[in-house]
Amino acid sequence: MKSAKTTATDVLPAEGGLGNDALLEVDDLHVEFVTRAGLVKAVNGVSYSLRPGESLAVLGESGSGKSVTAQAIMGILDMPPARIPQGSIKFRGTDLLKLSEDARAQIRGQRIAMIFQDALSALNPVFSVGWQISEMFRVHRGMSKRDAMKKAVELMERVRIPAARQRVNDYPHQFSGGMRQRIMIAMSIALDPEVLIADEPTTALDVTVQAQIMELLAELQRESNMGLILITHDLGVVADVADKIAVMYAGRIVENAPVRDIYKNPGHPYTKGLLESIPRVDQKGQELYAIKGLPPNLLDMPSGCAFHPRCPYRQDNCVTDVPPLNEINLDRNSACHYWREVLDGSHG
Amino acid sequence: MGRYVIRRLIQAIPVLLGATLLIFAVVFALPGDPIAALAGEKRGNPVVVALLREQYHLNDPLIVQYGYYISGVFQGNLGRTYANVEVSQIIAAKFQVTVNLAITALVLEAIFGVGLGLWAALRRGKATDSMILASTLILVSVPTLVTGFVLQLLLGVQLRRWTGGVEIFPIAGVSDGWISYVVPGFVLAGTSIAYLTRLTRTSLVENLRADYVRTAVAKGMPRRRVVGRHALRNALIPLITFLGADLGTLMGGAVITESIFNIPGIGQELFRSVHERQQPVVVGIVTILVLVYILANLVVDLLYAVLDPRIRYE
C-alpha cells in the first residue's frame, strides 16, 4: 500500500500544474468488446476535452457509447471483454491508459470521481451510508473511524441531507431516491476530485427531484471549480448546467458545440431530431416527433455515416463516405457532410 | 425482536407434534412385538408379558399411546425403554458425541466449502475453477458409504504403512479426542462441502457483478478490499443460511457415518433401537433432532437480520 502511494505520486501530474489548460483530454478513443456474437465497437474515435470549472454534457441514446467512454476514463471497464485498441486519455497531461493499475487506483475516487445512475444498487446494501462515505477518508487518508465519520456527517450536510447527524448510521434502503443520490454525490466529492463524471445521475428520479439534484451538482461545481462531465439522454436536464455539449451516435461524436448554439441551431441531423422530439406545450395535440428507425446494431454498423438509414438529409455519398468532424467555427464541429444545409434548416 | 422469537417458538409446537406423531405411527407400524423381543429366542412368561404390555400401554390404540407419550415429553420425560432405562439418560450420554461430530463436520464444511468456492469464483473460467467444479460433482455423486470406507482404507491401512505404524488420523471410535472426529466429520460433511462450494462460487460471482462493487472500484478501493469487504459481506448472507440449516441435517445424517466409524453417538443408538424395536428411544431421538432442527432454523433467521440490514423482525 505504502509503496503504491509513492510510485503513484512519482508518476502522477501535480494538481493545478498546467494552469488553465485542459484538465482532461480524451483523444481518438476506441473501445471494443469481444463477445460471442463478434466484435462490438462501442466507441470509435471519441475526442473531447474538459477544463477546470467547465461542464461538458455528453448526450446520446442507449448504446451510443457515452457511458463506455466514461468508464474508460475511470478505468472501471472489465478488460476483457473490453479492450482499448487506440487512443489516449490525458489527465493533466499524463496518459491514464499508460499508467499501472496501482497508479490508476490512486486517481480513481480521489482525483476523478463518478456518480452512477441508480443509487440504490450503486450503494452497498449492507453498510451504513456513513460507513460508505467515511471509507473514502479511512482508506485514502488513513483517518480514524471517528474522524472519518465526522467528515461523513459534514459531507451529508453539504449535500443538504436533513438531520445528517441522526441519519449517518442508516442504511441506503432507508433513504428516498433523491436522498440516496445525494449520498452518492457526497461520497464522490469526499476527497475534492478535480473531475466529476455523473452518469445519468437523475434518470432514476422523478422530475422535481431531478431539478434539485442538478442544482446541487451545479452548485458544488461552482464552489470547487472541478470539471464536470454529465452523461445523459435527456436534453432537458443539461440546458441549465452544461457549458458545452457533445452529442454521440454509434460510438462517435457527431456534434459538439457550446450549449446555447446547439439549442438555437443544431448542426447535425441527429441533434436536430433529438431537439424536435422533446414534447413542447405550444405543440400540444400535434403528433410527437420521433426520429424514424432504430439505433444502429453495433455488431453490424451501417456503411458510411452510421446515421444515414435514419437521416432526412441523406445523399448518395452518405452511404459510402464516413463524414469527418467538420469545423463549423472555432468551438463547434459537426460530423455531417451537409451540416450547412442542416444549419439553414432546409430539408434536403 | 423478542416477540418474534416467542412467536417462532410457539409456531414450533405444531411442528414438533406433527413430526413426533408421524414418527410414532411409523415406528409402531414396524412388524414384531417389542415385549416378545425382550425374551429373545425363548417365549416369555405370559403373565409377565401381559403385565409389561399393560405397563407400556401397548394394548391401547395408537393415538392414546401417543397421548401418554407426548404429555410425558412436555413434562420433560422422554419415557423408559422396555428394559426399564430412562430414554433421556441414554440420549444424554450419546448426544454430546454426535454434537461433537456435527460441529466438526460443520467447521470442515465451512472451511472447505467457502474456501474452495471463493477460490473458484476468483479464478472464474480458468482451469482451477473447472477442476473445483468437477470435483464437487464427484463428491456429490459418491455415496457416504463409499467415501467412508475408502478413507478408512487409505488413512487407516495404507497411510500407516508409510508412517511405520503411526496413526495420524484415527479412523474408528472417539478415544483420541477431537482428532478422532476429523475423518468421520469430513465424510459426514462430504456432500454439503460440494453444495456449499458451488453456492459460495455462485454467490460471490453474482456479487462481483453488482453495481455497488463497481462503485467500490470507482472509489479507488484496493481490489482486496473490493472483494473481501464489499462483495464478500453480501455473498456471505446465503452461505450462513445454508450452514445453519445444515447443522440439523448433519446431526440427522450421522446415522451412517457413526456406524462406519463406530462412533457411539445418537445415530448409532438410533440404528440399534430401530433394530431392537425400542420405540421410546427411536421417538425420543427423533424428537430431539426435530428440536435441533427448529432451533437451528430460528438462529439462522435471527442471524439473517443481523447480516442483512434490510430485514427487520417486528
XYZ file of C-alpha atoms in Angstrom:
662
model
C 0.000 0.000 0.000
C 2.739 2.449 1.053
C 4.886 1.660 -1.948
C 1.936 2.026 -4.297
C 1.398 5.516 -2.968
C 4.969 6.627 -3.611
C 5.047 5.280 -7.166
C 1.731 6.974 -7.818
C 2.994 10.387 -6.750
C 6.091 9.883 -8.866
C 4.070 9.291 -11.985
C 1.082 11.498 -11.416
C 0.870 15.086 -12.549
C 0.777 17.771 -9.913
C -2.503 19.379 -9.080
C -3.129 22.603 -10.943
C 0.283 22.413 -12.592
C -0.871 23.362 -16.027
C -2.865 26.453 -15.248
C -5.964 26.916 -17.327
C -5.098 24.230 -19.851
C -7.157 21.125 -20.377
C -7.817 19.104 -17.248
C -8.897 16.064 -19.163
C -8.309 15.327 -22.813
C -9.800 12.297 -24.490
C -8.231 11.795 -27.892
C -9.334 9.379 -30.627
C -10.527 6.838 -28.053
C -11.618 3.426 -29.317
C -13.246 0.812 -27.086
C -14.419 -2.565 -28.310
C -15.918 -5.600 -26.635
C -15.076 -9.154 -27.572
C -18.368 -11.056 -27.395
C -19.546 -14.431 -28.572
C -21.562 -12.738 -31.310
C -18.494 -10.850 -32.563
C -16.542 -7.682 -32.002
C -18.721 -4.853 -30.681
C -17.192 -1.489 -31.440
C -18.735 0.615 -28.720
C -16.547 3.712 -29.032
C -14.991 4.670 -32.383
C -12.626 7.589 -32.104
C -14.131 9.871 -29.490
C -12.294 13.069 -28.589
C -13.313 15.680 -26.077
C -11.671 17.925 -23.556
C -12.571 19.482 -20.257
C -11.115 22.498 -18.462
C -11.306 23.157 -14.702
C -14.710 24.504 -13.768
C -16.173 23.544 -17.090
C -19.277 21.381 -17.606
C -19.492 19.080 -20.546
C -22.740 17.285 -21.297
C -22.383 14.073 -23.283
C -25.669 13.360 -24.958
C -26.862 10.265 -26.743
C -29.275 7.353 -26.652
C -28.534 3.970 -25.042
C -25.700 2.214 -26.817
C -24.172 5.392 -28.197
C -21.013 4.752 -26.188
C -21.331 7.660 -23.780
C -21.156 5.532 -20.627
C -18.426 3.303 -22.012
C -16.275 6.378 -22.686
C -16.787 7.491 -19.091
C -15.940 4.045 -17.748
C -12.777 4.053 -19.828
C -11.788 7.363 -18.236
C -12.460 5.925 -14.768
C -10.695 2.705 -15.649
C -13.598 0.573 -14.449
C -14.222 -1.317 -17.683
C -13.948 -5.081 -17.365
C -10.937 -5.885 -19.528
C -11.530 -8.423 -21.019
C -14.127 -8.467 -22.559
C -13.440 -4.769 -23.188
C -10.240 -3.532 -24.795
C -8.877 -0.182 -25.868
C -7.012 -0.653 -29.157
C -6.372 3.002 -29.822
C -6.496 6.459 -28.298
C -5.376 8.304 -25.202
C -6.969 9.767 -22.094
C -4.790 12.557 -20.772
C -5.405 13.783 -17.251
C -3.350 16.940 -16.605
C -1.081 15.869 -19.418
C -0.485 12.266 -18.315
C -1.956 9.450 -20.373
C -4.032 7.397 -17.925
C -4.010 4.414 -20.266
C -0.241 4.118 -19.839
C -0.342 4.094 -16.028
C -0.095 0.979 -13.870
C -3.213 -0.350 -12.165
C -1.871 0.877 -8.798
C -1.352 4.378 -10.095
C -4.812 4.445 -11.627
C -6.389 3.300 -8.368
C -4.768 6.373 -6.773
C -6.598 8.628 -9.220
C -9.954 6.862 -9.049
C -12.177 8.361 -6.403
C -9.539 10.830 -5.260
C -8.977 12.949 -8.373
C -11.565 11.631 -10.825
C -14.811 10.549 -9.213
C -18.019 9.148 -10.593
C -21.726 9.124 -9.771
C -23.924 6.334 -11.090
C -27.459 6.213 -12.338
C -29.262 4.052 -9.793
C -28.043 4.956 -6.324
C -29.975 2.107 -4.694
C -27.981 -0.548 -6.491
C -24.799 1.531 -6.598
C -24.651 1.792 -2.806
C -23.753 -1.301 -0.819
C -26.930 -2.530 0.912
C -25.213 -3.988 3.986
C -23.142 -0.997 5.097
C -24.472 2.233 6.572
C -24.219 5.332 4.405
C -21.834 6.877 6.933
C -19.586 3.836 6.693
C -19.565 4.067 2.923
C -18.774 7.779 2.815
C -16.196 7.610 5.599
C -14.481 4.701 3.861
C -13.002 7.272 1.469
C -11.234 9.024 4.349
C -10.242 5.842 6.154
C -8.744 4.105 3.121
C -7.330 7.050 1.166
C -6.452 9.427 4.001
C -5.780 6.965 6.813
C -8.181 8.743 9.161
C -9.521 7.136 12.329
C -13.063 5.772 12.286
C -14.336 8.585 14.465
C -12.766 11.427 12.444
C -13.880 9.849 9.170
C -17.449 9.605 10.491
C -17.350 13.310 11.417
C -16.270 14.067 7.863
C -19.127 11.921 6.550
C -21.651 13.945 8.560
C -20.143 17.191 7.234
C -20.452 15.925 3.677
C -24.033 14.808 4.200
C -24.803 18.302 5.487
C -23.044 19.807 2.486
C -25.306 17.897 0.087
C -28.205 19.014 2.309
C -29.441 15.782 3.791
C -31.756 16.763 6.657
C -30.755 15.527 10.135
C -27.459 14.222 8.807
C -26.070 13.516 12.271
C -29.015 11.267 13.145
C -29.077 9.545 9.791
C -25.394 8.810 9.320
C -25.805 5.255 10.609
C -28.864 4.490 8.476
C -28.676 2.124 5.541
C -29.257 3.043 1.875
C -32.704 1.405 1.725
C -33.912 3.725 4.485
C -33.494 6.808 2.263
C -35.634 8.134 -0.582
C -34.301 8.046 -4.147
C -33.268 11.691 -4.146
C -31.531 11.411 -0.764
C -29.700 8.286 -1.922
C -28.380 10.155 -4.937
C -27.240 12.939 -2.596
C -25.323 10.348 -0.603
C -23.766 9.092 -3.812
C -22.744 12.686 -4.582
C -21.384 13.230 -1.066
C -19.259 10.109 -1.466
C -17.933 11.191 -4.850
C -16.913 14.707 -3.772
C -15.457 13.484 -0.461
C -11.835 13.956 -1.493
C -12.348 17.065 -3.659
C -11.876 15.436 -7.058
C -10.770 17.563 -9.987
C -13.109 15.789 -12.386
C -16.586 14.508 -11.563
C -18.337 12.208 -14.003
C -22.086 11.925 -13.480
C -23.547 9.040 -15.470
C -27.267 9.748 -15.845
C -27.481 10.954 -12.239
C -31.168 11.847 -12.433
C -32.636 9.181 -14.690
C -33.998 7.107 -11.813
C -35.572 10.111 -10.087
C -38.843 11.970 -10.502
C -38.831 15.339 -12.201
C -38.891 17.696 -9.197
C -36.084 15.766 -7.545
C -34.151 15.777 -10.826
C -34.040 19.568 -10.793
C -32.807 19.648 -7.177
C -30.017 17.184 -7.897
C -28.889 19.086 -10.986
C -28.888 22.311 -8.996
C -26.826 20.688 -6.267
C -24.290 19.412 -8.798
C -24.015 22.852 -10.417
C -23.555 24.489 -7.027
C -20.882 22.039 -5.863
C -19.078 22.510 -9.127
C -19.040 26.294 -8.771
C -17.700 26.045 -5.219
C -14.845 23.695 -6.050
C -14.019 24.576 -9.652
C -13.996 20.938 -10.656
C -14.625 19.768 -14.197
C -17.992 18.062 -14.645
C -18.883 15.510 -17.278
C -22.614 14.981 -17.346
C -23.779 11.949 -19.265
C -27.428 11.932 -20.163
C -30.007 11.134 -22.795
C -32.256 13.904 -21.531
C -31.815 17.222 -23.321
C -33.990 18.973 -20.762
C -31.582 18.161 -17.954
C -28.472 19.719 -19.469
C -29.585 23.173 -20.621
C -29.048 24.931 -17.293
C -25.930 23.155 -16.147
C -23.736 22.434 -19.165
C -21.309 24.839 -20.861
C -20.868 22.669 -23.920
C -22.458 19.583 -25.356
C -21.031 16.603 -27.173
C -23.654 14.536 -28.996
C -22.762 10.903 -29.511
C -24.166 8.438 -32.001
C -22.963 4.871 -32.627
C -19.744 5.381 -30.697
C -18.805 8.667 -32.376
C -19.199 12.307 -31.556
C -21.486 13.695 -34.230
C -21.643 17.233 -32.968
C -20.037 19.326 -30.290
C -20.884 22.890 -29.551
C -21.499 25.443 -26.805
C -24.849 24.725 -25.216
C -26.599 27.888 -26.480
C -25.657 27.326 -30.120
C -26.900 23.790 -30.149
C -30.348 24.642 -28.800
C -30.682 27.609 -31.123
C -29.458 25.925 -34.262
C -28.353 22.299 -34.307
C -25.601 21.410 -36.777
C -26.283 17.693 -37.199
C -29.484 15.955 -38.335
C -29.367 13.671 -35.273
C -29.137 16.588 -32.819
C -31.932 18.260 -34.700
C -34.036 15.114 -34.382
C -33.342 14.897 -30.653
C -34.390 18.514 -30.117
C -37.544 18.103 -32.156
C -38.567 15.013 -30.192
C -38.798 16.982 -26.919
C -42.509 17.402 -26.103
C -43.495 21.092 -26.089
C -46.517 22.791 -24.618
C -47.101 25.019 -27.655
C -47.416 21.946 -29.854
C -49.989 20.239 -27.661
C -52.323 17.991 -29.610
C -49.910 17.558 -32.501
C -48.179 14.267 -33.098
C -44.898 13.930 -31.214
C -41.853 13.904 -33.449
C -39.709 10.771 -33.320
C -36.506 10.011 -35.179
C -37.527 7.255 -37.554
C -35.809 3.889 -37.491
C -33.846 2.222 -34.704
C -30.441 2.825 -33.134
C -27.746 1.002 -35.097
C -26.691 -2.538 -34.313
C -23.127 -2.193 -33.056
C -22.281 -5.634 -34.435
C -23.380 -4.637 -37.927
C -22.818 -0.921 -38.321
C -24.232 0.870 -41.382
C -21.649 1.823 -44.015
C -20.569 5.427 -44.406
C -22.283 7.719 -41.923
C -23.846 5.492 -39.228
C -26.896 7.753 -39.088
C -27.696 7.569 -42.813
C -30.542 4.987 -42.619
C -32.480 7.368 -40.349
C -31.404 10.692 -41.833
C -33.776 13.051 -43.696
C -30.756 14.814 -45.307
C -29.276 11.645 -46.769
C -27.475 11.823 -50.125
C -25.679 9.070 -52.023
C -22.239 9.800 -50.582
C -23.585 9.401 -47.006
C -23.925 5.661 -47.654
C -20.293 5.315 -48.737
C -18.225 8.043 -47.040
C -17.726 8.411 -43.304
C -18.107 12.144 -42.663
C -15.184 13.817 -40.867
C -15.795 16.071 -37.851
C -16.146 19.302 -39.851
C -15.290 22.566 -38.193
C -18.277 24.879 -38.218
C -16.413 27.522 -36.258
C -13.696 27.637 -33.597
C -15.598 25.795 -30.889
C -18.121 23.926 -32.940
C -17.963 20.737 -35.049
C -20.409 18.554 -36.918
C -19.844 15.132 -38.417
C -22.261 15.644 -41.274
C -21.469 16.087 -44.953
C -24.371 18.519 -45.210
C -24.017 20.497 -41.985
C -24.569 23.768 -43.867
C -27.993 22.621 -45.055
C -28.842 21.398 -41.543
C -27.886 24.770 -40.060
C -30.032 26.549 -42.663
C -32.911 24.352 -41.621
C -33.795 23.297 -45.142
C -34.657 19.620 -45.520
C -32.518 18.287 -48.346
C -37.360 -8.970 18.120
C -38.270 -10.676 21.430
C -41.864 -11.040 20.287
C -40.680 -12.510 17.033
C -38.667 -15.175 18.871
C -41.636 -16.058 21.086
C -43.937 -16.288 18.080
C -41.477 -18.548 16.308
C -41.206 -20.822 19.360
C -44.988 -21.081 19.589
C -45.102 -21.921 15.888
C -42.636 -24.720 16.604
C -45.141 -26.577 18.808
C -47.390 -27.884 15.993
C -44.285 -28.810 14.024
C -42.982 -30.824 16.962
C -46.378 -32.506 17.489
C -46.744 -33.404 13.821
C -43.215 -34.743 13.492
C -43.400 -36.893 16.618
C -46.871 -38.251 15.775
C -45.614 -39.216 12.344
C -42.533 -40.990 13.649
C -44.621 -42.611 16.407
C -47.014 -44.066 13.835
C -44.185 -45.255 11.598
C -42.263 -46.906 14.435
C -45.347 -48.713 15.693
C -46.152 -49.878 12.197
C -42.930 -51.887 12.228
C -43.639 -55.614 12.412
C -42.716 -57.557 15.537
C -43.586 -57.400 19.227
C -41.123 -55.438 21.387
C -42.042 -57.367 24.541
C -41.532 -60.685 22.808
C -38.186 -59.340 21.577
C -37.148 -58.753 25.208
C -37.233 -62.503 25.856
C -35.025 -63.242 22.897
C -35.339 -66.724 21.423
C -37.489 -68.080 24.271
C -41.151 -67.386 24.784
C -41.766 -65.112 27.748
C -43.939 -65.894 30.738
C -47.471 -64.944 29.585
C -48.277 -63.261 32.897
C -45.160 -61.078 32.746
C -45.777 -60.304 29.106
C -49.344 -59.229 29.824
C -48.146 -57.086 32.734
C -45.489 -55.390 30.623
C -47.940 -54.772 27.774
C -50.239 -53.130 30.301
C -47.402 -51.064 31.826
C -46.316 -49.714 28.436
C -49.917 -49.119 27.291
C -49.302 -51.436 24.353
C -52.915 -52.622 24.338
C -54.273 -49.096 23.876
C -54.942 -47.628 20.439
C -52.029 -45.753 18.837
C -53.435 -42.278 19.429
C -53.889 -42.929 23.146
C -50.328 -44.243 23.410
C -49.147 -41.111 21.665
C -51.133 -39.015 24.141
C -49.340 -40.693 27.054
C -46.010 -40.153 25.334
C -46.384 -36.529 24.354
C -47.738 -35.439 27.735
C -44.584 -37.001 29.170
C -42.427 -35.083 26.701
C -43.960 -31.762 27.752
C -43.084 -32.646 31.351
C -39.510 -33.269 30.247
C -39.885 -37.032 30.401
C -38.960 -38.989 27.299
C -40.177 -42.258 28.787
C -38.442 -45.548 29.524
C -37.120 -48.312 27.316
C -38.650 -51.749 27.512
C -35.615 -52.699 29.563
C -36.737 -50.002 32.031
C -33.919 -47.499 31.421
C -34.651 -43.763 31.198
C -34.587 -42.761 27.496
C -33.275 -39.319 28.424
C -30.324 -40.992 30.148
C -29.434 -42.995 27.045
C -29.700 -39.936 24.820
C -27.761 -37.653 27.167
C -24.752 -39.966 27.100
C -24.700 -40.142 23.299
C -25.884 -36.676 22.392
C -22.597 -34.904 23.139
C -20.705 -37.292 20.851
C -22.998 -36.556 17.918
C -22.889 -32.820 18.612
C -19.065 -33.001 18.536
C -19.208 -34.880 15.252
C -21.714 -32.483 13.706
C -19.740 -29.408 14.792
C -16.510 -30.877 13.418
C -18.326 -31.562 10.160
C -19.773 -28.047 10.118
C -16.369 -26.440 10.676
C -14.795 -28.568 7.937
C -17.708 -27.726 5.675
C -17.303 -24.004 6.288
C -13.529 -24.075 5.735
C -13.508 -26.261 2.618
C -16.833 -25.183 1.128
C -16.312 -21.435 1.468
C -12.580 -21.667 0.738
C -12.920 -23.704 -2.446
C -15.929 -21.649 -3.542
C -14.026 -18.372 -3.159
C -11.036 -19.789 -4.958
C -13.208 -20.947 -7.860
C -15.057 -17.619 -8.027
C -11.828 -15.588 -8.161
C -10.464 -17.889 -10.886
C -13.740 -17.987 -12.780
C -13.470 -19.617 -16.193
C -9.912 -20.780 -15.578
C -8.577 -24.316 -15.047
C -8.759 -24.075 -11.233
C -12.424 -23.173 -11.447
C -13.274 -26.111 -13.714
C -11.302 -28.523 -11.548
C -13.050 -27.425 -8.376
C -16.459 -27.653 -10.026
C -15.683 -31.111 -11.393
C -14.515 -32.363 -8.004
C -17.702 -31.113 -6.332
C -19.671 -33.173 -8.861
C -17.674 -36.255 -7.931
C -18.153 -35.548 -4.227
C -21.916 -35.255 -4.693
C -22.202 -38.444 -6.725
C -20.206 -40.770 -4.472
C -22.278 -42.052 -1.522
C -21.092 -41.564 2.075
C -20.689 -45.338 2.438
C -18.031 -45.334 -0.282
C -16.116 -42.231 0.846
C -16.195 -43.555 4.411
C -14.722 -46.950 3.649
C -12.250 -45.609 1.068
C -10.894 -43.071 3.568
C -10.680 -45.765 6.238
C -8.668 -47.894 3.875
C -6.411 -45.040 2.723
C -5.796 -43.336 6.065
C -6.117 -46.319 8.347
C -4.345 -49.005 6.379
C -2.303 -47.529 3.533
C -1.047 -44.362 5.260
C 0.036 -46.399 8.276
C 2.354 -48.412 6.111
C 4.090 -45.228 5.044
C 4.349 -43.759 8.508
C 5.581 -47.028 10.003
C 2.519 -47.864 12.020
C 1.881 -44.381 13.432
C -1.758 -43.360 13.125
C -2.200 -39.754 12.075
C -5.959 -39.673 11.653
C -7.855 -42.169 13.842
C -10.490 -43.968 11.798
C -12.622 -45.608 14.475
C -14.020 -44.703 17.856
C -13.670 -41.396 19.692
C -10.981 -42.231 22.235
C -8.404 -39.749 20.892
C -10.334 -36.538 21.479
C -11.154 -34.049 18.722
C -8.743 -35.568 16.206
C -10.858 -38.727 16.096
C -13.738 -36.702 14.691
C -11.790 -35.307 11.733
C -12.131 -38.147 9.223
C -15.739 -39.029 10.139
C -16.589 -35.323 10.150
C -15.147 -34.940 6.679
C -17.110 -37.939 5.410
C -20.286 -36.640 7.034
C -19.788 -33.183 5.512
C -18.795 -34.502 2.054
C -21.901 -33.683 0.024
C -22.502 -30.489 1.978
C -18.963 -29.302 1.155
C -19.744 -29.810 -2.517
C -23.019 -27.898 -2.325
C -21.509 -25.097 -0.251
C -18.598 -24.755 -2.683
C -20.998 -24.270 -5.555
C -23.222 -21.923 -3.580
C -20.224 -19.820 -2.493
C -18.905 -19.603 -6.026
C -22.264 -18.566 -7.472
C -22.944 -16.091 -4.705
C -19.574 -14.346 -4.987
C -19.574 -14.296 -8.793
C -23.020 -12.727 -8.722
C -21.998 -10.127 -6.164
C -18.789 -9.267 -8.013
C -21.005 -8.205 -10.910
C -23.156 -5.991 -8.694
C -23.350 -2.246 -9.156
C -22.031 -1.498 -5.686
C -18.856 -3.419 -6.460
C -18.345 -1.170 -9.469
C -18.904 1.786 -7.120
C -16.255 0.464 -4.738
C -13.800 0.181 -7.637
C -14.696 3.700 -8.758
C -13.991 4.894 -5.198
C -10.433 3.729 -5.736
C -10.645 0.905 -3.192
C -7.892 -1.711 -3.476
C -9.005 -4.968 -5.085
C -8.503 -6.874 -1.835
C -10.970 -4.583 -0.114
C -13.436 -4.599 -3.003
C -13.631 -8.397 -2.912
C -13.025 -9.040 0.777
C -15.308 -6.368 2.208
C -17.819 -5.139 -0.330
C -18.570 -8.300 -2.313
C -17.904 -10.947 0.322
C -20.034 -9.335 3.014
C -23.046 -9.610 0.709
C -22.111 -13.022 -0.632
C -21.951 -14.435 2.907
C -25.649 -13.992 3.618
C -26.952 -17.102 1.776
C -23.939 -19.119 2.964
C -24.695 -18.560 6.642
C -28.283 -19.631 5.989
C -27.117 -22.798 4.307
C -24.640 -23.629 7.081
C -27.175 -23.062 9.842
C -29.848 -25.194 8.237
C -27.238 -27.855 7.555
C -26.467 -28.386 11.246
C -29.737 -30.279 11.662
C -29.105 -32.284 8.500
C -25.623 -33.220 9.675
C -26.907 -34.468 13.040
C -29.619 -36.497 11.358
C -27.222 -37.763 8.718
C -24.800 -39.073 11.317
C -26.502 -42.489 11.398
C -24.452 -43.986 8.560
C -21.228 -42.182 9.402
C -21.375 -43.209 13.046
C -21.934 -46.809 12.015
C -18.945 -46.795 9.628
C -16.574 -45.222 12.126
C -18.016 -46.924 15.217
C -18.829 -43.651 16.934
C -21.105 -44.040 19.957
C -23.499 -41.187 19.170
C -27.257 -40.926 18.836
C -27.066 -42.016 15.199
C -25.670 -45.364 16.139
C -28.122 -45.582 19.046
C -30.992 -44.806 16.668
C -29.876 -47.555 14.330
C -29.689 -50.088 17.143
C -33.008 -49.016 18.650
C -34.824 -49.443 15.366
C -33.295 -52.886 15.174
C -34.321 -53.817 18.720
C -37.731 -52.171 18.386
C -37.066 -49.811 21.270
C -39.810 -47.459 20.138
C -39.419 -44.972 23.023
C -35.734 -44.450 22.185
C -36.388 -44.020 18.464
C -39.136 -41.495 19.047
C -37.054 -39.751 21.704
C -34.050 -39.293 19.450
C -36.170 -38.080 16.570
C -37.896 -35.610 18.893
C -34.514 -34.210 19.917
C -33.412 -33.982 16.269
C -36.602 -32.135 15.350
C -35.928 -29.693 18.188
C -32.353 -29.114 16.999
C -33.671 -28.501 13.505
C -36.233 -25.973 14.680
C -33.756 -24.118 16.877
C -31.067 -24.073 14.173
C -33.543 -22.555 11.727
C -34.612 -19.940 14.250
C -30.986 -18.966 14.868
C -30.429 -18.730 11.103
C -33.419 -16.431 10.695
C -32.184 -14.198 13.507
C -28.668 -14.152 12.022
C -30.206 -13.145 8.739
C -31.459 -9.929 10.283
C -28.010 -9.236 11.735
C -26.286 -9.779 8.376
C -28.788 -8.006 6.161
C -29.976 -4.645 7.490
C -32.877 -4.686 5.031
C -34.522 -7.428 7.097
C -36.282 -6.419 10.301
C -38.469 -8.564 12.541
C -41.344 -6.820 14.208
